[in-house]
PDB file of C-alpha atoms in Angstrom:
ATOM      1  CA  TYR A   1      -7.557 -14.986  21.599  1.00  0.00           C
ATOM      2  CA  LEU A   2      -8.357 -12.636  18.731  1.00  0.00           C
ATOM      3  CA  PHE A   3     -11.320 -10.293  18.885  1.00  0.00           C
ATOM      4  CA  TYR A   4     -12.580  -7.256  17.018  1.00  0.00           C
ATOM      5  CA  VAL A   5     -13.368  -3.857  18.515  1.00  0.00           C
ATOM      6  CA  THR A   6     -15.636  -1.093  17.250  1.00  0.00           C
ATOM      7  CA  PRO A   7     -13.809   1.398  14.994  1.00  0.00           C
ATOM      8  CA  ARG A   8     -12.850   4.697  16.649  1.00  0.00           C
ATOM      9  CA  ASP A   9     -14.504   7.947  15.588  1.00  0.00           C
ATOM     10  CA  GLN A  10     -11.259   9.225  14.039  1.00  0.00           C
ATOM     11  CA  ALA A  11      -9.638   8.482  10.701  1.00  0.00           C
ATOM     12  CA  ASP A  12      -7.237   5.553  10.678  1.00  0.00           C
ATOM     13  CA  HIS A  13      -3.570   6.478  10.713  1.00  0.00           C
ATOM     14  CA  PRO A  14      -1.566   5.557   7.588  1.00  0.00           C
ATOM     15  CA  GLY A  15      -1.265   1.790   7.290  1.00  0.00           C
ATOM     16  CA  ASP A  16      -3.503   1.140  10.326  1.00  0.00           C
ATOM     17  CA  PHE A  17      -6.244  -1.435   9.780  1.00  0.00           C
ATOM     18  CA  THR A  18      -7.067  -2.052  13.456  1.00  0.00           C
ATOM     19  CA  GLY A  19      -7.640   1.472  14.778  1.00  0.00           C
ATOM     20  CA  ASP A  20      -4.787   1.548  17.316  1.00  0.00           C
ATOM     21  CA  LYS A  21      -2.840   4.219  15.377  1.00  0.00           C
ATOM     22  CA  LEU A  22      -0.050   1.744  14.569  1.00  0.00           C
ATOM     23  CA  PRO A  23       0.653   0.544  11.007  1.00  0.00           C
ATOM     24  CA  ASP A  24      -0.322  -3.034  10.227  1.00  0.00           C
ATOM     25  CA  LEU A  25       0.710  -5.357   7.432  1.00  0.00           C
ATOM     26  CA  MET A  26      -1.527  -7.123   4.925  1.00  0.00           C
ATOM     27  CA  VAL A  27       0.076 -10.027   3.082  1.00  0.00           C
ATOM     28  CA  VAL A  28      -0.927 -12.791   0.698  1.00  0.00           C
ATOM     29  CA  ASP A  29       0.272 -16.095   2.145  1.00  0.00           C
ATOM     30  CA  GLY A  30       1.557 -19.151   0.297  1.00  0.00           C
ATOM     31  CA  ASN A  31      -1.969 -20.532  -0.007  1.00  0.00           C
ATOM     32  CA  GLY A  32      -3.271 -17.413  -1.721  1.00  0.00           C
ATOM     33  CA  ASN A  33      -5.166 -16.128   1.323  1.00  0.00           C
ATOM     34  CA  LEU A  34      -5.091 -12.593   2.739  1.00  0.00           C
ATOM     35  CA  ARG A  35      -3.660 -12.290   6.241  1.00  0.00           C
ATOM     36  CA  LEU A  36      -3.548  -9.246   8.510  1.00  0.00           C
ATOM     37  CA  TYR A  37      -0.534  -8.910  10.812  1.00  0.00           C
ATOM     38  CA  PRO A  38      -1.400  -6.271  13.442  1.00  0.00           C
ATOM     39  CA  SER A  39       1.356  -4.215  15.027  1.00  0.00           C
ATOM     40  CA  GLU A  40       2.103  -5.065  18.641  1.00  0.00           C
ATOM     41  CA  ALA A  41       2.181  -2.145  21.078  1.00  0.00           C
ATOM     42  CA  THR A  42       4.649  -1.611  23.893  1.00  0.00           C
ATOM     43  CA  THR A  43       3.470  -0.521  27.354  1.00  0.00           C
ATOM     44  CA  ASP A  44       3.131   2.859  25.664  1.00  0.00           C
ATOM     45  CA  LEU A  45       0.133   2.046  23.484  1.00  0.00           C
ATOM     46  CA  LEU A  46       1.116   4.691  20.943  1.00  0.00           C
ATOM     47  CA  LYS A  47       4.395   2.927  20.184  1.00  0.00           C
ATOM     48  CA  GLY A  48       4.873  -0.436  18.535  1.00  0.00           C
ATOM     49  CA  THR A  49       7.493  -3.071  19.083  1.00  0.00           C
ATOM     50  CA  GLY A  50       7.867  -3.675  15.367  1.00  0.00           C
ATOM     51  CA  ASP A  51       7.008  -7.348  15.927  1.00  0.00           C
ATOM     52  CA  LEU A  52       4.393  -9.181  13.875  1.00  0.00           C
ATOM     53  CA  ASP A  53       3.938 -12.407  15.803  1.00  0.00           C
ATOM     54  CA  TYR A  54       0.391 -13.429  14.861  1.00  0.00           C
ATOM     55  CA  SER A  55      -2.095 -12.937  12.078  1.00  0.00           C
ATOM     56  CA  MET A  56      -5.791 -13.175  11.327  1.00  0.00           C
ATOM     57  CA  SER A  57      -7.826 -13.515   8.173  1.00  0.00           C
ATOM     58  CA  GLY A  58      -7.967 -10.246   6.267  1.00  0.00           C
ATOM     59  CA  SER A  59     -10.942 -10.864   3.982  1.00  0.00           C
ATOM     60  CA  TYR A  60     -14.434 -12.295   3.933  1.00  0.00           C
ATOM     61  CA  ARG A  61     -17.629 -12.305   1.844  1.00  0.00           C
ATOM     62  CA  GLY A  62     -21.357 -12.564   2.235  1.00  0.00           C
ATOM     63  CA  ASN A  63     -22.484 -16.101   2.966  1.00  0.00           C
ATOM     64  CA  PRO A  64     -23.829 -17.420  -0.372  1.00  0.00           C
ATOM     65  CA  SER A  65     -25.754 -20.156   1.460  1.00  0.00           C
ATOM     66  CA  LYS A  66     -27.684 -17.804   3.718  1.00  0.00           C
ATOM     67  CA  ASP A  67     -31.352 -17.141   2.989  1.00  0.00           C
ATOM     68  CA  PRO A  68     -31.645 -13.327   2.777  1.00  0.00           C
ATOM     69  CA  ASN A  69     -35.340 -13.493   3.660  1.00  0.00           C
ATOM     70  CA  GLY A  70     -35.247 -15.770   6.654  1.00  0.00           C
ATOM     71  CA  ASP A  71     -33.510 -16.583   9.900  1.00  0.00           C
ATOM     72  CA  ASP A  72     -31.853 -19.836   8.939  1.00  0.00           C
ATOM     73  CA  GLY A  73     -29.228 -19.698  11.654  1.00  0.00           C
ATOM     74  CA  LEU A  74     -26.354 -19.411   9.210  1.00  0.00           C
ATOM     75  CA  PRO A  75     -23.690 -16.721   9.688  1.00  0.00           C
ATOM     76  CA  GLN A  76     -24.034 -13.590   7.610  1.00  0.00           C
ATOM     77  CA  TYR A  77     -20.404 -13.691   6.479  1.00  0.00           C
ATOM     78  CA  VAL A  78     -17.886 -16.417   5.673  1.00  0.00           C
ATOM     79  CA  SER A  79     -14.233 -16.421   4.661  1.00  0.00           C
ATOM     80  CA  ALA A  80     -13.275 -15.378   1.158  1.00  0.00           C
ATOM     81  CA  PRO A  81     -12.837 -18.393  -1.144  1.00  0.00           C
ATOM     82  CA  SER A  82      -9.630 -20.275  -0.405  1.00  0.00           C
ATOM     83  CA  GLY A  83      -6.865 -19.074  -2.716  1.00  0.00           C
ATOM     84  CA  TYR A  84      -8.848 -15.985  -3.751  1.00  0.00           C
ATOM     85  CA  TRP A  85      -5.770 -13.756  -3.476  1.00  0.00           C
ATOM     86  CA  LYS A  86      -3.337 -15.978  -5.363  1.00  0.00           C
ATOM     87  CA  ASN A  87      -1.216 -14.046  -7.908  1.00  0.00           C
ATOM     88  CA  THR A  88      -2.538 -10.754  -6.516  1.00  0.00           C
ATOM     89  CA  LEU A  89      -0.451  -7.637  -5.868  1.00  0.00           C
ATOM     90  CA  ILE A  90      -1.644  -5.541  -2.913  1.00  0.00           C
ATOM     91  CA  THR A  91      -0.896  -2.182  -1.291  1.00  0.00           C
ATOM     92  CA  HIS A  92      -2.441   0.028   1.380  1.00  0.00           C
ATOM     93  CA  LEU A  93      -1.757   3.443   2.890  1.00  0.00           C
ATOM     94  CA  GLY A  94      -4.806   5.255   4.207  1.00  0.00           C
ATOM     95  CA  ASP A  95      -8.414   5.929   3.270  1.00  0.00           C
ATOM     96  CA  ILE A  96      -8.505   5.552  -0.496  1.00  0.00           C
ATOM     97  CA  TYR A  97     -12.209   5.087  -1.200  1.00  0.00           C
ATOM     98  CA  GLY A  98     -15.392   6.479   0.296  1.00  0.00           C
ATOM     99  CA  GLY A  99     -13.994   9.184   2.576  1.00  0.00           C
ATOM    100  CA  ASP A 100     -14.970   7.212   5.692  1.00  0.00           C
ATOM    101  CA  GLY A 101     -11.525   7.471   7.284  1.00  0.00           C
ATOM    102  CA  LEU A 102     -10.999   3.700   7.192  1.00  0.00           C
ATOM    103  CA  GLN A 103      -7.944   1.936   5.777  1.00  0.00           C
ATOM    104  CA  ASP A 104      -8.574   0.469   2.322  1.00  0.00           C
ATOM    105  CA  LEU A 105      -6.750  -2.121   0.248  1.00  0.00           C
ATOM    106  CA  VAL A 106      -5.781  -1.803  -3.421  1.00  0.00           C
ATOM    107  CA  ALA A 107      -5.144  -4.930  -5.456  1.00  0.00           C
ATOM    108  CA  ARG A 108      -4.092  -5.878  -8.954  1.00  0.00           C
ATOM    109  CA  ARG A 109      -5.885  -9.089  -9.877  1.00  0.00           C
ATOM    110  CA  GLU A 110      -7.786 -10.546 -12.811  1.00  0.00           C
ATOM    111  CA  GLY A 111      -6.116  -8.044 -15.153  1.00  0.00           C
ATOM    112  CA  ARG A 112      -7.572  -5.018 -13.344  1.00  0.00           C
ATOM    113  CA  LEU A 113      -6.937  -2.660 -10.450  1.00  0.00           C
ATOM    114  CA  TRP A 114      -9.425  -2.789  -7.576  1.00  0.00           C
ATOM    115  CA  VAL A 115     -10.021  -1.021  -4.296  1.00  0.00           C
ATOM    116  CA  TYR A 116     -11.376  -3.123  -1.435  1.00  0.00           C
ATOM    117  CA  PRO A 117     -12.931  -0.820   1.189  1.00  0.00           C
ATOM    118  CA  GLY A 118     -11.816  -1.518   4.737  1.00  0.00           C
ATOM    119  CA  ASP A 119     -14.472  -2.271   7.345  1.00  0.00           C
ATOM    120  CA  GLY A 120     -12.665  -0.703  10.308  1.00  0.00           C
ATOM    121  CA  TYR A 121     -12.349  -4.057  12.047  1.00  0.00           C
ATOM    122  CA  GLY A 122      -9.217  -5.252  10.265  1.00  0.00           C
ATOM    123  CA  GLY A 123     -10.638  -6.780   7.105  1.00  0.00           C
ATOM    124  CA  VAL A 124     -12.188  -6.236   3.689  1.00  0.00           C
ATOM    125  CA  ASN A 125     -15.383  -7.656   2.209  1.00  0.00           C
ATOM    126  CA  VAL A 126     -14.462  -8.937  -1.252  1.00  0.00           C
ATOM    127  CA  ASP A 127     -18.058  -8.468  -2.421  1.00  0.00           C
ATOM    128  CA  LYS A 128     -17.684  -4.687  -2.067  1.00  0.00           C
ATOM    129  CA  ARG A 129     -14.657  -4.175  -4.284  1.00  0.00           C
ATOM    130  CA  GLN A 130     -14.709  -1.368  -6.842  1.00  0.00           C
ATOM    131  CA  GLU A 131     -12.703  -1.265 -10.053  1.00  0.00           C
ATOM    132  CA  ILE A 132     -10.199   1.573 -10.428  1.00  0.00           C
ATOM    133  CA  LEU A 133     -10.559   2.907 -13.965  1.00  0.00           C
ATOM    134  CA  LEU A 134      -7.358   3.967 -15.732  1.00  0.00           C
ATOM    135  CA  PRO A 135      -6.651   6.633 -18.372  1.00  0.00           C
ATOM    136  CA  PRO A 136      -6.020   5.450 -21.948  1.00  0.00           C
ATOM    137  CA  ASN A 137      -2.230   5.862 -21.752  1.00  0.00           C
ATOM    138  CA  ALA A 138      -1.851   3.859 -18.532  1.00  0.00           C
ATOM    139  CA  PRO A 139      -0.065   0.512 -18.664  1.00  0.00           C
ATOM    140  CA  ALA A 140      -2.277  -2.561 -18.796  1.00  0.00           C
ATOM    141  CA  PRO A 141      -2.814  -3.785 -15.228  1.00  0.00           C
ATOM    142  CA  ASP A 142      -1.640  -7.300 -16.066  1.00  0.00           C
ATOM    143  CA  THR A 143       1.796  -5.846 -16.946  1.00  0.00           C
ATOM    144  CA  ILE A 144       2.225  -4.279 -13.496  1.00  0.00           C
ATOM    145  CA  THR A 145       4.783  -6.115 -11.370  1.00  0.00           C
ATOM    146  CA  GLN A 146       4.591  -3.873  -8.289  1.00  0.00           C
ATOM    147  CA  VAL A 147       2.100  -1.293  -7.008  1.00  0.00           C
ATOM    148  CA  VAL A 148       2.726   0.985  -4.021  1.00  0.00           C
ATOM    149  CA  SER A 149       0.279   3.477  -2.541  1.00  0.00           C
ATOM    150  CA  ALA A 150       1.869   6.826  -1.727  1.00  0.00           C
ATOM    151  CA  GLY A 151      -1.093   8.554  -0.123  1.00  0.00           C
ATOM    152  CA  ASP A 152      -1.484  12.092  -1.466  1.00  0.00           C
ATOM    153  CA  ALA A 153       1.986  12.698  -2.903  1.00  0.00           C
ATOM    154  CA  THR A 154       1.050  15.520  -5.278  1.00  0.00           C
ATOM    155  CA  GLY A 155      -1.008  17.625  -2.871  1.00  0.00           C
ATOM    156  CA  ASP A 156      -4.334  17.511  -4.688  1.00  0.00           C
ATOM    157  CA  GLY A 157      -6.121  15.665  -1.885  1.00  0.00           C
ATOM    158  CA  LYS A 158      -6.245  12.399  -3.837  1.00  0.00           C
ATOM    159  CA  THR A 159      -4.339   9.141  -3.543  1.00  0.00           C
ATOM    160  CA  ASP A 160      -1.420   8.459  -5.871  1.00  0.00           C
ATOM    161  CA  PHE A 161       0.290   5.178  -6.764  1.00  0.00           C
ATOM    162  CA  PHE A 162       3.721   4.209  -8.040  1.00  0.00           C
ATOM    163  CA  LEU A 163       4.192   1.182 -10.287  1.00  0.00           C
ATOM    164  CA  LYS A 164       6.863  -1.044 -11.715  1.00  0.00           C
ATOM    165  CA  VAL A 165       6.018  -2.131 -15.251  1.00  0.00           C
ATOM    166  CA  GLY A 166       8.776  -4.218 -16.760  1.00  0.00           C
ATOM    167  CA  ASP A 167      11.887  -2.032 -16.651  1.00  0.00           C
ATOM    168  CA  ALA A 168       9.880   1.184 -16.268  1.00  0.00           C
ATOM    169  CA  LEU A 169       8.658   3.304 -13.352  1.00  0.00           C
ATOM    170  CA  TRP A 170       5.173   4.829 -13.532  1.00  0.00           C
ATOM    171  CA  ALA A 171       2.977   7.074 -11.396  1.00  0.00           C
ATOM    172  CA  LEU A 172      -0.823   6.952 -11.316  1.00  0.00           C
ATOM    173  CA  VAL A 173      -1.901  10.363 -10.083  1.00  0.00           C
ATOM    174  CA  GLY A 174      -5.191  11.418  -8.522  1.00  0.00           C
ATOM    175  CA  TYR A 175      -7.607   8.599  -7.705  1.00  0.00           C
ATOM    176  CA  ASN A 176     -10.966  10.387  -7.428  1.00  0.00           C
ATOM    177  CA  GLY A 177     -13.048   7.502  -6.125  1.00  0.00           C
ATOM    178  CA  ALA A 178     -13.777   6.139  -9.577  1.00  0.00           C
ATOM    179  CA  SER A 179     -10.767   6.613 -11.816  1.00  0.00           C
ATOM    180  CA  ILE A 180      -7.134   7.666 -12.004  1.00  0.00           C
ATOM    181  CA  GLU A 181      -6.844  11.132 -13.504  1.00  0.00           C
ATOM    182  CA  THR A 182      -3.302  10.965 -14.923  1.00  0.00           C
ATOM    183  CA  ALA A 183      -0.779   8.243 -15.754  1.00  0.00           C
ATOM    184  CA  VAL A 184       2.856   9.333 -16.052  1.00  0.00           C
ATOM    185  CA  GLN A 185       5.848   7.229 -17.073  1.00  0.00           C
ATOM    186  CA  LEU A 186       8.690   8.520 -14.921  1.00  0.00           C
ATOM    187  CA  SER A 187      11.504   6.461 -16.429  1.00  0.00           C
ATOM    188  CA  SER A 188      11.943   3.652 -18.927  1.00  0.00           C
ATOM    189  CA  THR A 189      14.856   1.969 -17.098  1.00  0.00           C
ATOM    190  CA  PRO A 190      16.410   0.392 -14.942  1.00  0.00           C
ATOM    191  CA  TRP A 191      13.669  -0.963 -12.694  1.00  0.00           C
ATOM    192  CA  LEU A 192      13.870  -4.662 -13.504  1.00  0.00           C
ATOM    193  CA  GLU A 193      16.608  -4.977 -10.881  1.00  0.00           C
ATOM    194  CA  ARG A 194      14.928  -2.573  -8.457  1.00  0.00           C
ATOM    195  CA  ASP A 195      12.004  -2.797  -6.051  1.00  0.00           C
ATOM    196  CA  ILE A 196      10.056   0.092  -4.558  1.00  0.00           C
ATOM    197  CA  VAL A 197      10.180  -0.094  -0.758  1.00  0.00           C
ATOM    198  CA  THR A 198       8.087   2.946   0.134  1.00  0.00           C
ATOM    199  CA  VAL A 199       7.024   6.317  -1.275  1.00  0.00           C
ATOM    200  CA  GLN A 200       6.484   8.670   1.673  1.00  0.00           C
ATOM    201  CA  ASP A 201       8.100  11.684   3.335  1.00  0.00           C
ATOM    202  CA  ILE A 202      11.275  10.157   4.765  1.00  0.00           C
ATOM    203  CA  THR A 203      13.354  13.272   5.400  1.00  0.00           C
ATOM    204  CA  GLY A 204      10.687  15.154   7.361  1.00  0.00           C
ATOM    205  CA  ASP A 205      10.438  18.170   5.057  1.00  0.00           C
ATOM    206  CA  GLY A 206       6.832  17.508   4.085  1.00  0.00           C
ATOM    207  CA  VAL A 207       7.736  16.317   0.579  1.00  0.00           C
ATOM    208  CA  THR A 208       7.344  12.745  -0.647  1.00  0.00           C
ATOM    209  CA  ASP A 209      10.553  10.743  -1.065  1.00  0.00           C
ATOM    210  CA  MET A 210      11.250   7.235  -2.341  1.00  0.00           C
ATOM    211  CA  ILE A 211      13.201   4.339  -0.878  1.00  0.00           C
ATOM    212  CA  TYR A 212      14.028   1.550  -3.273  1.00  0.00           C
ATOM    213  CA  ARG A 213      16.141  -1.581  -3.350  1.00  0.00           C
ATOM    214  CA  THR A 214      18.794  -2.196  -5.961  1.00  0.00           C
ATOM    215  CA  ASP A 215      19.529  -5.865  -6.395  1.00  0.00           C
ATOM    216  CA  VAL A 216      22.825  -5.131  -8.131  1.00  0.00           C
ATOM    217  CA  SER A 217      24.472  -4.091  -4.848  1.00  0.00           C
ATOM    218  CA  GLY A 218      21.857  -5.373  -2.393  1.00  0.00           C
ATOM    219  CA  ARG A 219      21.403  -1.892  -0.919  1.00  0.00           C
ATOM    220  CA  LEU A 220      18.511   0.404  -0.044  1.00  0.00           C
ATOM    221  CA  LEU A 221      18.722   3.853  -1.612  1.00  0.00           C
ATOM    222  CA  LEU A 222      16.865   7.067  -0.756  1.00  0.00           C
ATOM    223  CA  ARG A 223      15.734   9.439  -3.494  1.00  0.00           C
ATOM    224  CA  THR A 224      14.654  12.796  -2.040  1.00  0.00           C
ATOM    225  CA  GLY A 225      11.740  14.578  -3.648  1.00  0.00           C
ATOM    226  CA  LYS A 226      11.453  18.278  -4.471  1.00  0.00           C
ATOM    227  CA  LYS A 227       8.381  20.454  -4.091  1.00  0.00           C
ATOM    228  CA  ASP A 228       6.443  21.217  -7.225  1.00  0.00           C
ATOM    229  CA  ALA A 229       6.042  24.748  -8.579  1.00  0.00           C
ATOM    230  CA  ASP A 230       3.082  25.693  -6.366  1.00  0.00           C
ATOM    231  CA  GLY A 231       4.532  24.012  -3.272  1.00  0.00           C
ATOM    232  CA  SER A 232       1.533  21.759  -2.709  1.00  0.00           C
ATOM    233  CA  GLY A 233       3.178  18.406  -3.364  1.00  0.00           C
ATOM    234  CA  VAL A 234       6.112  16.599  -4.879  1.00  0.00           C
ATOM    235  CA  ASP A 235       7.487  17.330  -8.329  1.00  0.00           C
ATOM    236  CA  LEU A 236       7.163  13.885  -9.885  1.00  0.00           C
ATOM    237  CA  THR A 237      10.199  14.418 -12.094  1.00  0.00           C
ATOM    238  CA  SER A 238      12.333  14.631  -8.939  1.00  0.00           C
ATOM    239  CA  LEU A 239      11.478  10.985  -8.245  1.00  0.00           C
ATOM    240  CA  ALA A 240      12.171   9.914 -11.820  1.00  0.00           C
ATOM    241  CA  SER A 241      15.969   9.964 -11.525  1.00  0.00           C
ATOM    242  CA  ALA A 242      18.737  10.683  -9.051  1.00  0.00           C
ATOM    243  CA  ALA A 243      19.879  13.677 -11.100  1.00  0.00           C
ATOM    244  CA  ASN A 244      16.438  15.301 -10.826  1.00  0.00           C
ATOM    245  CA  SER A 245      16.099  14.728  -7.075  1.00  0.00           C
ATOM    246  CA  ALA A 246      16.501  17.364  -4.371  1.00  0.00           C
ATOM    247  CA  THR A 247      20.077  16.287  -3.635  1.00  0.00           C
ATOM    248  CA  GLY A 248      21.081  15.216  -7.129  1.00  0.00           C
ATOM    249  CA  VAL A 249      22.141  11.793  -5.903  1.00  0.00           C
ATOM    250  CA  ASP A 250      20.524   8.709  -4.373  1.00  0.00           C
ATOM    251  CA  ALA A 251      21.810   8.321  -0.806  1.00  0.00           C
ATOM    252  CA  GLN A 252      22.502   4.974   0.837  1.00  0.00           C
ATOM    253  CA  TYR A 253      19.707   4.140   3.275  1.00  0.00           C
ATOM    254  CA  GLY A 254      20.608   0.517   3.954  1.00  0.00           C
ATOM    255  CA  ALA A 255      23.973  -1.171   3.436  1.00  0.00           C
ATOM    256  CA  THR A 256      24.528  -4.496   1.711  1.00  0.00           C
ATOM    257  CA  GLY A 257      22.439  -7.524   2.605  1.00  0.00           C
ATOM    258  CA  TRP A 258      19.092  -6.340   1.216  1.00  0.00           C
ATOM    259  CA  GLY A 259      19.298  -8.254  -2.068  1.00  0.00           C
ATOM    260  CA  ARG A 260      16.556 -10.555  -3.311  1.00  0.00           C
ATOM    261  CA  SER A 261      18.603 -13.648  -2.516  1.00  0.00           C
ATOM    262  CA  ASN A 262      18.474 -12.688   1.179  1.00  0.00           C
ATOM    263  CA  ILE A 263      15.068 -10.974   1.336  1.00  0.00           C
ATOM    264  CA  ARG A 264      12.784 -11.966  -1.517  1.00  0.00           C
ATOM    265  CA  LEU A 265       9.918  -9.616  -0.671  1.00  0.00           C
ATOM    266  CA  PHE A 266       9.511  -6.748   1.759  1.00  0.00           C
ATOM    267  CA  PHE A 267       7.463  -3.600   2.178  1.00  0.00           C
ATOM    268  CA  GLY A 268       8.093  -0.294   3.937  1.00  0.00           C
ATOM    269  CA  THR A 269       5.508   0.882   6.479  1.00  0.00           C
ATOM    270  CA  PRO A 270       4.952   4.179   8.276  1.00  0.00           C
ATOM    271  CA  ASP A 271       6.767   4.598  11.605  1.00  0.00           C
ATOM    272  CA  ALA A 272       5.803   1.560  13.702  1.00  0.00           C
ATOM    273  CA  ASN A 273       7.835   2.068  16.889  1.00  0.00           C
ATOM    274  CA  GLY A 274       7.481   5.799  17.440  1.00  0.00           C
ATOM    275  CA  ASP A 275      11.117   6.734  16.861  1.00  0.00           C
ATOM    276  CA  GLY A 276      10.282   9.169  14.078  1.00  0.00           C
ATOM    277  CA  ILE A 277      11.898   7.042  11.364  1.00  0.00           C
TER     278      ILE A 277
END
């Protein structure tokens, strides 16, 4: 049985849609519907098994058939239209909109970027989406082939995003609840054969790093970020190339076998099993 519990009075942990402090996974299935895969806990409820054995619907809308002025016995909410999420790119990592501490979802669909506020129960109401406005120099949303939320990478208290656009890597810096403040092209190549896995602090030094897949060798590589001049966040140029990174080289994070022919799509989450990795 699946059931929903009242949200806790604390902010959701990164990636956590269900309020159990474990990261969950939102995916768009083959029918174009949004599904939430909650993390499963071990006997230690603060640690996950890493398994994702079941899913539930991740989105809904107000019932268009319900009379708002009368008690007609119809439910207040119904599922989002079937196939609503088809051809949509999604990402999530924390409270992005509203400052309510609840996990939100960001999506590229219909040629725009949107934030779908989380409800604290494991879903989003598609009626409540808000468009994310972009600066004039930002790439057109319909050219984005991957979007990854990095939380607050730059230390300004606002959410940042990393994008693949054709062969280029971009950063959208500082979502203020209405718009992105700065768009920065980090590199013009060679991202056609690469996929961003995650943009978080991997090394434990408090600075955002990047893990990406290279399809040429089928490996995962780690690019370590450097602090910016004032020490508040990552220097974005350190994530633009291996030479600019903290170590000057991209380190192997996963050996061969990670190529697209073996694993077409995948996404890095925060620590799910409590091992610190």
